[in-house]
Amino acid sequence: MFTILLTIASHTFREAIRKKILHVLIGLGILIMAVVSIVPTADGPDARIKIMLVVFFQVVVVLCMVGIILLSATSLPHEIEDRTIYGILSKPISRLKVIAGKILGFTLVSAFVLVILSFLNIVAVLRITTQLPGKCQDILKARNECKVSEFSIQGKAHHISEGIVWIEGGRTGIAVWNFSDVYKKPGSKFSLEAEFHVKIESSGDFINTIPLAVRIENAVSGQGKTEVLSGKADEPFNVKIDPDIVQDNSAITITVFPVHRTDYIGVTPGDVRVFSVQKGFVSNYTKAVFITFLKFFLIVVIAVMGSTYLSAPVNILSSLIVFLCGHVLDFIKDFSFLIQNHDLHGHSSQAVSREPNIFLIYLDSAMEKVLEWFSVILPDFKRYDSLQFLLKGINIPLETVEISLGYTALYAGICLIISSILFKKREFF
Amino acid sequence: MDNLAVRTEGLTKIYRDFWRRKSTLALTNLNLSIERGEIFGLLGPNGSGKTTTVKLLLGLLFPTSGKSWLLGYPSSDLKIKSKIGFLPEESYLYKFLNAEEILDFYGKLFGIPRKERRGRIDKLIYDVGLWPHRKRPLSQYSKGMLRRIGLAQSMINNPELILLDEPTSGLDPIGSYEIKNLILEFKKQGKTVVLSSHLLADVQNICNRIAILSKGILQVTGSVQELLSQKDVIQFLVRNLSLNDIQAVENLIKNKNGSVLSIGHPSSTLEELFVKTIQNQS
């Protein structure tokens, strides 16, 4: 069975090479990456790296994906149109194997393109990083977040607004975060850092920076260090955690309060995050590329599924629409929600109550159902967005990879079943 | 049933339009039995249902009603396709491959082991006269060359039953003559050949039995000899008779109350003359 799949897959792959489609995709990708790596930028030294990553994942990958959609959406319809499909279907091969072979072939094409381009991208990123000052090389971190186990306010809060607890300076209140699962293996290459996102305000003249007292201590022994740091409005800041503070019990407490009585900080449980930091950019990047590859695989499956029933131009169009809608699923869901809450927003409530239009009510209801179904049926491509992890220097959790893999397998499985049913019923005149 | 290479019972195909309304009756109640080892000709004008019959046998189309069997198995059985070779009415081949690659691809689909596949590919390319062109992409082939490689692909699995749809279309007389010789060679090897064609001369020369279809209905079936022979007419072919002897024979026939319809020299076919001329030249 696998030999047949490989035969059809390698044939599909060879077709992509002979027809120079791979050359074009890879050439275009290299050209875009080359331009981005030499165009001067006015931002900070690490901005180029961020741009290179963004351009790779959001321009080069999307371009390649459109190329792969065009390929996989037209292959089977062209074979049916040229009647070369007769040569395959007159052999002892089930139609399911033909579809599976095609999917495997285009998956190989996607993998090939992705491996080459991502390799060139990471080589370029690493090369440029070596030319940056040491501090700017932090972008290549891969941090694991330690979840906050408890958040509390000691003393009194000044006021609470929209879920944010505001604390007045001068020790009237202290924000406390406890982290119980922080683990620092002695002698390992890991280090720990805390990232603060607290909101600041001052009752004096407008001041952009206020002094904050930050204490990081071992939750059990109380051993720790207090520092006074400058908290800036709308700008998170990081504090390295002394490895000696974190001992085998792995629990730390972080307390923050404004030094001056005229200053305020606004805090929520997620405003202080603790990360274990490692130099794992390459493995993190590999995970991001793998998740992107899953996205390629899914769009190939969808395009091949369409090609079992639709003509080439219609299938290209429908695959591109699915691809686009899959990226704006949140918007579709929101739109559905807006329709559901149409009457609540006063937008037309008075008009409706005065003069209820039964047609509009039914239309609303029908639209709502349609959009709801769309959001259920369409693939959620936002799930495969791994770029944010790289830009924030956060290690992509293994669960994220596993969930993406599971979602892809489930969605692809359903598509394969539908493809098989459609293709089995198809006649070739 | 096992002695039959092909059997159909009430095979009917109605083409329907998008709204599932009946649009064309392509084949009506076809009952056909083709013995193993014979060369069977499916004749008929364009649109008579020949290609539809072949496609129904191969599972490319589904019958509206009726059943069909190939080599004793239902034609829908996938396994039976490993014993069948098929040449479509035109050479629908992947033009980006060369002769070796296309045969290798189809050979792999049949699951033929690498070494055996290699041997068969070389032999088939040689047999169909494409050895010097085996590395050229098919996009550079003439129509006749494509027909030859198409025939080779239909033979890659060494099939027991070969379905050939218009095998000589697009071929020059030499190519056509060689293909007919190849088909006769298949017969010697004990293979069954079903030949769909509207070129009557092709069929007459090589087929044992024929069926004539018209508007999707089987009009006549039987052995070529039987169908074409004129029972009330006798033909002698003799050599070395003088004019006087001819006159004597004619008189004898008249004395026996027979009537002489024609006396003359038999002529060979134009194809034979063409082939002879070209072969002498080369």
XYZ file of C-alpha atoms in Angstrom, chain A:
429
model
C 0.000 0.000 0.000
C 2.739 2.415 0.999
C 4.692 1.693 -2.210
C 1.726 2.793 -4.313
C 1.315 5.963 -2.234
C 5.010 6.722 -2.610
C 4.845 6.082 -6.355
C 2.011 8.570 -6.833
C 3.619 10.991 -4.385
C 7.026 10.888 -6.092
C 5.300 11.290 -9.456
C 3.518 14.388 -8.140
C 6.780 15.706 -6.743
C 8.570 15.091 -10.036
C 5.790 16.914 -11.890
C 6.301 19.963 -9.660
C 10.037 19.904 -10.383
C 9.764 19.298 -14.126
C 7.195 22.026 -14.524
C 9.619 24.395 -12.730
C 7.030 25.274 -10.092
C 9.382 24.480 -7.234
C 12.105 26.586 -8.815
C 9.797 29.581 -8.970
C 8.585 29.206 -5.374
C 12.057 28.758 -3.918
C 13.583 31.460 -6.137
C 10.912 33.967 -5.168
C 11.311 33.128 -1.481
C 15.092 33.573 -1.627
C 14.731 36.861 -3.485
C 12.333 38.288 -0.885
C 14.537 37.140 2.012
C 17.656 38.563 0.361
C 16.020 41.945 -0.160
C 14.812 42.060 3.449
C 18.244 41.179 4.813
C 19.952 44.103 3.047
C 17.334 46.861 3.117
C 18.362 49.361 5.816
C 16.046 49.823 8.810
C 15.756 52.889 11.029
C 14.756 50.901 14.132
C 16.931 49.253 16.771
C 19.637 46.734 15.901
C 17.424 43.716 16.607
C 14.606 45.122 14.438
C 16.100 43.557 11.314
C 15.875 40.106 12.872
C 12.259 40.679 13.775
C 11.561 41.919 10.240
C 13.300 38.878 8.758
C 11.195 36.559 10.885
C 7.975 38.426 10.127
C 8.676 38.555 6.400
C 9.532 34.861 6.324
C 6.468 33.688 8.213
C 3.998 36.224 6.871
C 5.155 36.896 3.335
C 7.369 34.085 2.067
C 5.355 31.321 3.725
C 2.041 32.799 2.580
C 3.368 33.167 -0.976
C 4.532 29.565 -0.983
C 1.222 28.499 0.451
C -0.648 30.221 -2.365
C 1.699 28.460 -4.806
C 0.999 25.103 -3.171
C -2.749 25.816 -3.266
C -2.532 26.533 -6.995
C -0.604 23.300 -7.513
C -2.702 20.982 -5.399
C -6.025 22.498 -6.425
C -5.349 22.007 -10.122
C -3.423 18.739 -10.316
C -6.333 16.294 -10.220
C -8.710 18.433 -12.337
C -5.975 18.733 -14.980
C -5.423 14.982 -14.919
C -9.152 14.486 -15.378
C -9.258 17.081 -18.145
C -6.183 15.617 -19.924
C -7.557 12.123 -19.218
C -4.182 10.998 -17.910
C -6.239 9.811 -14.940
C -7.389 6.874 -17.133
C -3.865 5.497 -16.981
C -3.955 5.443 -13.190
C -7.536 4.353 -12.564
C -7.250 1.435 -15.002
C -4.559 0.007 -12.698
C -5.300 -2.017 -9.551
C -5.335 1.034 -7.300
C -8.192 2.265 -5.169
C -9.287 5.836 -5.658
C -8.544 6.556 -2.002
C -4.897 5.689 -2.662
C -4.829 8.059 -5.612
C -6.044 10.912 -3.403
C -3.767 9.959 -0.517
C -0.817 9.717 -2.922
C -1.567 13.172 -4.306
C -1.794 14.616 -0.794
C 1.468 12.952 0.171
C 3.121 14.299 -2.986
C 2.097 17.883 -2.354
C 3.005 17.499 1.306
C 6.502 16.485 0.197
C 6.643 19.480 -2.131
C 5.586 21.755 0.759
C 8.133 20.181 3.094
C 10.874 20.562 0.511
C 10.120 24.244 -0.069
C 9.711 24.932 3.629
C 12.913 23.141 4.671
C 15.052 24.946 2.097
C 13.618 28.400 2.727
C 13.488 28.086 6.509
C 17.067 26.806 6.550
C 18.218 29.832 4.572
C 16.151 32.105 6.811
C 17.569 30.774 10.062
C 21.118 30.836 8.719
C 20.633 34.481 7.740
C 19.055 35.304 11.118
C 21.867 33.647 13.077
C 24.508 35.295 10.911
C 23.056 38.744 11.398
C 22.631 38.143 15.123
C 26.327 37.455 15.565
C 26.985 40.977 14.303
C 24.666 42.511 16.926
C 25.776 43.715 20.349
C 25.386 41.087 23.091
C 22.318 42.685 24.646
C 20.396 42.621 21.371
C 21.005 38.921 20.978
C 18.290 38.365 23.581
C 15.811 38.113 20.743
C 17.065 34.599 20.126
C 15.855 33.429 23.526
C 13.396 30.640 24.037
C 11.690 31.209 27.362
C 9.388 28.876 29.253
C 6.728 30.594 31.265
C 6.177 29.575 34.900
C 2.514 29.985 35.773
C 1.560 32.269 38.635
C 0.109 30.194 41.469
C -1.290 32.995 43.603
C -1.873 36.716 43.308
C -2.839 38.928 46.238
C -2.759 42.482 47.497
C -1.299 43.062 50.950
C -2.512 46.214 52.638
C -5.217 48.134 50.860
C -5.915 48.800 47.241
C -6.600 52.387 46.271
C -9.382 51.449 43.858
C -10.329 48.790 41.347
C -11.246 49.737 37.816
C -12.113 47.355 34.943
C -10.456 44.435 36.722
C -7.245 46.362 37.382
C -6.259 46.840 41.027
C -4.634 50.228 41.590
C -2.159 50.592 44.473
C -0.969 53.835 45.956
C 2.734 54.263 46.683
C 4.444 54.462 50.042
C 3.698 50.896 51.201
C -0.047 51.447 51.658
C -0.535 48.392 49.515
C 1.760 45.782 47.987
C 1.055 43.535 44.995
C 2.251 39.973 45.612
C 2.699 37.192 43.043
C 3.609 33.649 44.092
C 5.171 31.183 41.714
C 5.326 27.622 42.995
C 6.667 25.674 40.036
C 9.833 27.610 39.313
C 12.670 25.151 39.040
C 16.256 26.052 38.631
C 18.527 23.147 38.123
C 21.871 24.068 39.714
C 24.644 24.375 37.182
C 22.353 24.122 34.166
C 22.356 26.590 31.298
C 18.925 27.864 32.282
C 18.485 31.255 33.867
C 15.377 32.923 35.223
C 13.876 36.298 34.553
C 10.756 38.165 35.554
C 8.836 40.319 33.105
C 6.732 43.178 34.486
C 3.771 44.649 32.650
C 2.380 46.847 35.446
C 0.542 50.040 34.533
C 1.810 53.217 36.120
C 0.322 56.590 36.981
C 1.412 59.576 38.992
C -0.758 62.197 40.675
C 1.897 64.845 40.193
C 2.749 66.362 36.870
C 2.809 63.954 34.023
C 5.714 61.647 34.699
C 6.628 58.896 32.304
C 8.841 57.002 34.729
C 8.304 56.184 38.412
C 10.509 54.310 40.869
C 9.174 50.872 41.791
C 10.350 48.712 44.662
C 10.632 45.136 43.476
C 11.494 42.270 45.840
C 12.135 38.767 44.619
C 12.538 36.207 47.387
C 12.422 32.508 48.045
C 8.890 31.743 49.224
C 10.078 29.345 51.944
C 13.379 30.695 53.257
C 12.599 34.358 52.646
C 16.047 34.825 51.176
C 15.893 37.477 48.500
C 16.830 40.846 47.127
C 15.044 44.201 46.859
C 15.739 46.576 44.015
C 14.367 49.939 43.045
C 13.661 49.992 39.349
C 12.313 52.540 36.914
C 8.851 51.631 35.742
C 7.954 53.191 32.391
C 4.449 53.763 31.065
C 3.469 51.270 28.363
C 6.822 49.530 28.421
C 7.417 46.177 30.101
C 10.733 45.667 31.882
C 12.692 42.571 32.758
C 14.582 41.616 35.914
C 17.083 38.780 36.045
C 16.440 36.489 39.011
C 19.437 35.624 41.120
C 19.964 31.858 40.794
C 20.748 31.584 44.518
C 17.213 32.703 45.415
C 15.643 29.747 43.703
C 16.528 26.633 45.560
C 15.188 23.108 45.368
C 11.782 24.080 46.749
C 11.176 26.035 43.483
C 8.828 28.628 44.977
C 9.396 32.364 44.746
C 7.437 35.431 45.746
C 7.582 38.711 43.876
C 6.311 41.901 45.499
C 5.944 45.270 43.814
C 4.869 48.703 45.042
C 5.545 52.309 44.019
C 8.150 54.021 46.143
C 6.500 57.461 46.277
C 3.087 58.143 47.736
C 2.152 60.239 44.704
C 2.622 57.290 42.343
C 0.249 54.458 41.539
C 0.524 51.107 39.872
C -2.302 49.122 38.288
C -1.910 45.345 38.467
C -3.658 42.128 37.412
C -2.600 38.490 38.062
C -0.949 38.248 34.630
C 1.155 41.393 34.964
C 4.224 39.647 36.297
C 5.487 36.654 34.410
C 8.448 34.473 35.288
C 10.377 32.732 32.584
C 13.116 30.169 32.590
C 15.414 31.260 29.803
C 17.472 29.018 27.586
C 19.332 29.436 24.334
C 16.893 27.304 22.370
C 16.079 29.560 19.448
C 16.946 26.951 16.824
C 14.741 24.291 18.377
C 12.006 26.862 18.918
C 12.312 27.937 15.290
C 12.145 24.288 14.216
C 8.916 23.875 16.173
C 7.512 27.008 14.518
C 8.422 25.658 11.082
C 6.842 22.304 11.951
C 3.604 24.012 12.969
C 3.726 25.989 9.715
C 4.264 22.723 7.871
C 1.075 21.363 9.465
C -0.738 24.376 8.057
C 0.673 23.577 4.601
C -0.465 19.985 4.980
C -3.979 21.021 5.941
C -4.404 23.404 3.018
C -3.083 20.701 0.666
C -5.686 18.252 2.002
C -8.434 20.847 1.564
C -7.326 21.744 -1.972
C -7.076 18.076 -2.997
C -10.492 17.419 -1.451
C -11.970 20.194 -3.601
C -10.213 18.845 -6.665
C -12.078 15.536 -6.420
C -15.287 17.312 -7.304
C -14.613 20.817 -8.625
C -12.999 22.087 -11.810
C -9.552 23.691 -11.555
C -10.558 27.401 -11.540
C -13.464 26.873 -9.134
C -11.270 24.820 -6.838
C -8.499 27.430 -6.811
C -11.039 30.065 -5.890
C -12.721 27.992 -3.188
C -9.389 26.890 -1.695
C -8.162 30.477 -1.556
C -11.431 31.559 0.075
C -11.111 28.796 2.675
C -7.486 29.811 3.245
C -8.475 33.446 3.738
C -11.552 32.756 5.880
C -9.547 30.306 7.990
C -7.333 33.217 8.979
C -10.195 35.534 9.863
C -12.239 32.988 11.758
C -12.225 35.193 14.842
C -13.743 37.967 12.800
C -16.424 35.602 11.490
C -17.178 34.465 15.032
C -17.345 38.103 16.203
C -19.586 38.983 13.307
C -21.874 36.097 14.230
C -21.878 37.315 17.821
C -22.733 40.855 16.694
C -25.730 39.560 14.787
C -26.828 37.488 17.777
C -26.679 40.579 19.997
C -28.142 42.880 17.401
C -31.081 43.933 19.579
C -29.022 44.493 22.700
C -26.950 47.262 21.237
C -29.777 49.702 20.715
C -28.640 50.012 17.158
C -32.057 49.090 15.909
C -33.914 48.053 19.020
C -36.279 50.981 19.007
C -37.036 50.633 15.361
C -37.621 46.922 15.762
C -39.898 47.349 18.760
C -41.905 50.004 16.986
C -42.126 48.257 13.691
C -40.913 44.650 13.915
C -39.764 43.456 10.510
C -40.247 39.724 10.499
C -38.159 39.386 7.336
C -35.171 41.084 8.951
C -35.500 38.937 12.060
C -35.464 35.767 9.962
C -32.591 37.107 7.870
C -30.617 37.862 11.018
C -31.304 34.434 12.379
C -30.348 32.743 9.100
C -27.139 34.790 8.820
C -26.279 33.975 12.379
C -26.697 30.258 11.740
C -24.702 30.413 8.512
C -21.822 32.262 10.152
C -21.896 29.931 13.129
C -21.633 26.947 10.800
C -18.886 28.619 8.830
C -16.840 29.123 11.955
C -17.338 25.452 12.851
C -16.655 24.026 9.390
C -13.757 26.224 8.301
C -10.255 25.296 9.409
C -8.821 27.532 12.110
C -5.534 28.634 10.585
C -4.880 31.131 13.382
C -4.097 28.108 15.512
C -0.909 27.684 13.490
C 0.420 31.165 14.246
C 3.822 30.412 15.744
C 5.504 33.679 14.789
C 4.285 35.452 17.947
C 6.204 32.951 20.074
C 9.419 33.657 18.179
C 9.015 37.418 18.322
C 8.346 37.345 22.075
C 11.137 34.862 22.634
C 8.768 32.361 24.244
C 9.419 28.675 23.903
C 6.589 27.048 21.971
C 5.057 24.630 24.485
C 5.013 21.018 23.426
C 1.259 20.962 24.094
C 0.786 23.647 21.440
C 2.598 21.459 18.927
C 0.625 18.398 19.996
C -2.704 20.214 19.830
C -1.881 21.569 16.371
C -0.889 18.079 15.275
C -4.084 16.553 16.678
C -6.284 19.239 15.127
C -4.574 18.788 11.757
C -4.895 15.010 11.894
C -8.581 15.203 12.788
C -9.437 17.815 10.172
C -7.362 16.074 7.490
C -8.947 12.727 8.359
C -12.437 14.132 7.885
C -11.398 15.776 4.606
C -9.874 12.509 3.395
C -13.092 10.617 4.105
C -15.136 13.237 2.234
C -12.631 13.215 -0.663
C -12.790 9.452 -0.858
C -16.598 9.434 -0.997
C -16.700 12.177 -3.645
C -13.986 10.633 -5.805
C -15.438 7.120 -5.558
C -18.685 8.349 -7.053
C -17.012 10.257 -9.840
C -17.274 9.032 -13.418
C -14.744 9.760 -16.145
C -16.348 10.406 -19.517
